[in-house]
PDB file of C-alpha atoms in Angstrom:
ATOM      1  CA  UNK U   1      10.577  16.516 -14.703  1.00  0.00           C
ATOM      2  CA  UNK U   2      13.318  15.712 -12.008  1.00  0.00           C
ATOM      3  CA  UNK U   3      16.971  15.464 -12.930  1.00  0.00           C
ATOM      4  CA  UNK U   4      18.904  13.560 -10.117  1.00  0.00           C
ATOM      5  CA  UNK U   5      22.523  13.108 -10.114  1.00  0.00           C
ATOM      6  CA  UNK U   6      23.864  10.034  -7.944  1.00  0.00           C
ATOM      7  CA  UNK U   7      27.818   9.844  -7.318  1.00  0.00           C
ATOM      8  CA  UNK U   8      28.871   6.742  -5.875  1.00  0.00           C
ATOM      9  CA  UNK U   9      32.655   6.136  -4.815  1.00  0.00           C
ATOM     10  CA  UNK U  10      34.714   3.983  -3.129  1.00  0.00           C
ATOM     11  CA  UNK U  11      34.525   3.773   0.758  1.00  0.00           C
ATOM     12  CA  UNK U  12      38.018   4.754   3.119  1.00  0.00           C
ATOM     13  CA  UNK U  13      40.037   1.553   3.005  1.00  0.00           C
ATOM     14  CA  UNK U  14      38.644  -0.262  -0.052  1.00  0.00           C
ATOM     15  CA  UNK U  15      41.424  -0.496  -2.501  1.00  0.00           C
ATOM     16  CA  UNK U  16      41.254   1.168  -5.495  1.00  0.00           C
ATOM     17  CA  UNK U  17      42.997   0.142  -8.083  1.00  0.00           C
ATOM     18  CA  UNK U  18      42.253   1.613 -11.335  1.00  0.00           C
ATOM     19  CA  UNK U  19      42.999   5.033  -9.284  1.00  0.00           C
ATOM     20  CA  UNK U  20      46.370   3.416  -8.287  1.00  0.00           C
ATOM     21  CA  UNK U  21      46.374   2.712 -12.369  1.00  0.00           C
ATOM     22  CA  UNK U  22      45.456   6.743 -13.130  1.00  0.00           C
ATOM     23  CA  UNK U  23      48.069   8.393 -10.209  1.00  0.00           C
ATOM     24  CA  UNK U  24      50.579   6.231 -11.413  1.00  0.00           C
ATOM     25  CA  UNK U  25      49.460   7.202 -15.509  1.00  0.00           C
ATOM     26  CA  UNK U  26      50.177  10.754 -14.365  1.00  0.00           C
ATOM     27  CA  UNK U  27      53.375  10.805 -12.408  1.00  0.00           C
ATOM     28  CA  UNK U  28      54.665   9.123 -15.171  1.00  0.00           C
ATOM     29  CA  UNK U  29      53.261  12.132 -17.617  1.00  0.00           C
ATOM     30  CA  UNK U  30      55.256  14.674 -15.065  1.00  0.00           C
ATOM     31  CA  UNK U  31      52.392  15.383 -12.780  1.00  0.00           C
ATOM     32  CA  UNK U  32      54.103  14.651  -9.072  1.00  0.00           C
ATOM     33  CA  UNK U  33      51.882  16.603  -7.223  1.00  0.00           C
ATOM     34  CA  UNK U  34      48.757  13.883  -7.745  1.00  0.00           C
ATOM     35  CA  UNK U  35      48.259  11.597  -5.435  1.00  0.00           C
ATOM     36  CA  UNK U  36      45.081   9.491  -3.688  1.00  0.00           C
ATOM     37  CA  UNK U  37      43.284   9.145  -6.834  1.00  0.00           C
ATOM     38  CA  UNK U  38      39.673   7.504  -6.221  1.00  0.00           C
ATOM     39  CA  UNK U  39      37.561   6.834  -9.192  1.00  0.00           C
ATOM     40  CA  UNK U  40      34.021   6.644  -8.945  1.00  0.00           C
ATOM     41  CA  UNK U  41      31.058   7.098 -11.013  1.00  0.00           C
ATOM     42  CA  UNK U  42      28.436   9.515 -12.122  1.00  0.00           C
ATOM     43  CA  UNK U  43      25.066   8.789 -12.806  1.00  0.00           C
ATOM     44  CA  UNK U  44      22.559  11.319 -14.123  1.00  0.00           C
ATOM     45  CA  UNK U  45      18.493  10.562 -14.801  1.00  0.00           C
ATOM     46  CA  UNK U  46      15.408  11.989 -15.175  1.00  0.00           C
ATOM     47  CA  UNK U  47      12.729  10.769 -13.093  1.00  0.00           C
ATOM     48  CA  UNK U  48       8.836  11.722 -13.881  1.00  0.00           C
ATOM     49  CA  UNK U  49       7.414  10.798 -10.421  1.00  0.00           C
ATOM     50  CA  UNK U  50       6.248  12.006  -7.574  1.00  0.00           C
ATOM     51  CA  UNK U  51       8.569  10.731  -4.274  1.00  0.00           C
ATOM     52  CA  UNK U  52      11.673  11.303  -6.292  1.00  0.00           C
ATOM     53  CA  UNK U  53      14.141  11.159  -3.574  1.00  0.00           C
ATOM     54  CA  UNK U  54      12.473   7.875  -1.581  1.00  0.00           C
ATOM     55  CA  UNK U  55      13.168   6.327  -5.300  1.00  0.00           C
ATOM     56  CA  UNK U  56      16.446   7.155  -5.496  1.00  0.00           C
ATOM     57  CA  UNK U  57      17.449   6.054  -2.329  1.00  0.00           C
ATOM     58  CA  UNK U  58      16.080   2.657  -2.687  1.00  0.00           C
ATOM     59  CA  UNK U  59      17.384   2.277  -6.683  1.00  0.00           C
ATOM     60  CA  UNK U  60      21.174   2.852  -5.000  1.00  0.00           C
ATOM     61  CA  UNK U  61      20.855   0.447  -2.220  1.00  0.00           C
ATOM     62  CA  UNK U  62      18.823  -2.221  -4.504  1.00  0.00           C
ATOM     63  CA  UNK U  63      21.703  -1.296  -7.901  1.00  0.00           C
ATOM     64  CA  UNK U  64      23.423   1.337  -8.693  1.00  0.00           C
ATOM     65  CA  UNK U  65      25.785   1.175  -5.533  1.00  0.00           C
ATOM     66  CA  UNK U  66      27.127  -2.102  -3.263  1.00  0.00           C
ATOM     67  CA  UNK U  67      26.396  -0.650   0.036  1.00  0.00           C
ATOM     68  CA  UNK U  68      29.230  -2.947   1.228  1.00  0.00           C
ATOM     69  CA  UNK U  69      32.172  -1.326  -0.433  1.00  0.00           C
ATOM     70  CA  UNK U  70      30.514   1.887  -1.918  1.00  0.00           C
ATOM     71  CA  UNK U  71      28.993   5.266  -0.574  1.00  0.00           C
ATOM     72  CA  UNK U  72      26.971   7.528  -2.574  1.00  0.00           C
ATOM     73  CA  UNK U  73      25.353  10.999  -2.434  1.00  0.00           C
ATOM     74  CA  UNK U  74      22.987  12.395  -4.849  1.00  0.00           C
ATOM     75  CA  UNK U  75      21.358  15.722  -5.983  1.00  0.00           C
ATOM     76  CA  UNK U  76      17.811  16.820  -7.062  1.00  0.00           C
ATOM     77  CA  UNK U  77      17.179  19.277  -9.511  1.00  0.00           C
ATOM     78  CA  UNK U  78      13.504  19.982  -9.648  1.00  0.00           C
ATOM     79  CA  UNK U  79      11.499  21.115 -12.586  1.00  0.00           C
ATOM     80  CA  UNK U  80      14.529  20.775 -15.112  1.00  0.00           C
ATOM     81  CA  UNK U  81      13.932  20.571 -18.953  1.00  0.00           C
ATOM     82  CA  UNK U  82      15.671  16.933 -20.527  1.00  0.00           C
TER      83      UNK U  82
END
């Protein structure tokens, strides 16, 4: 079994606004020091296959990310127990 974690964020320039939403959440709660929140997201799966990392490429660029506004990165974790 494969574990395989996929981030996908927000490319340079795209706005972002529920980080806007978060920075502004927390210099509000006292914490002035935050600033250029992104948000993105984290998506972990096992996979029970053989060309894990050809499938994960193409599951990203078909779903999981728009290749037009988003970037994402992934790691593989061979042999881990679910």
């Amino acid at each position: 079994m494969t574990k395989v974690s996929i981030h996908v964020t927000l490319k340079e320039g795209v706005l972002d606004p529920q980080g806007k939403a978060i920075e502004n959440s927390l210099n509000t709660l006292g914490y002035d020091g935050v600033h250029d929140v992104r948000v993105g997201k984290l998506i972990e799966m096992f996979i029970d296959h053989d060309d894990v990392e050809a499938q994960v490429k193409v599951m990203c660029d078909k779903l999981l990310a728009n290749p037009v506004i988003e970037n994402f990165t992934y790691e593989i974790e061979e042999g881990v127990a679910q």
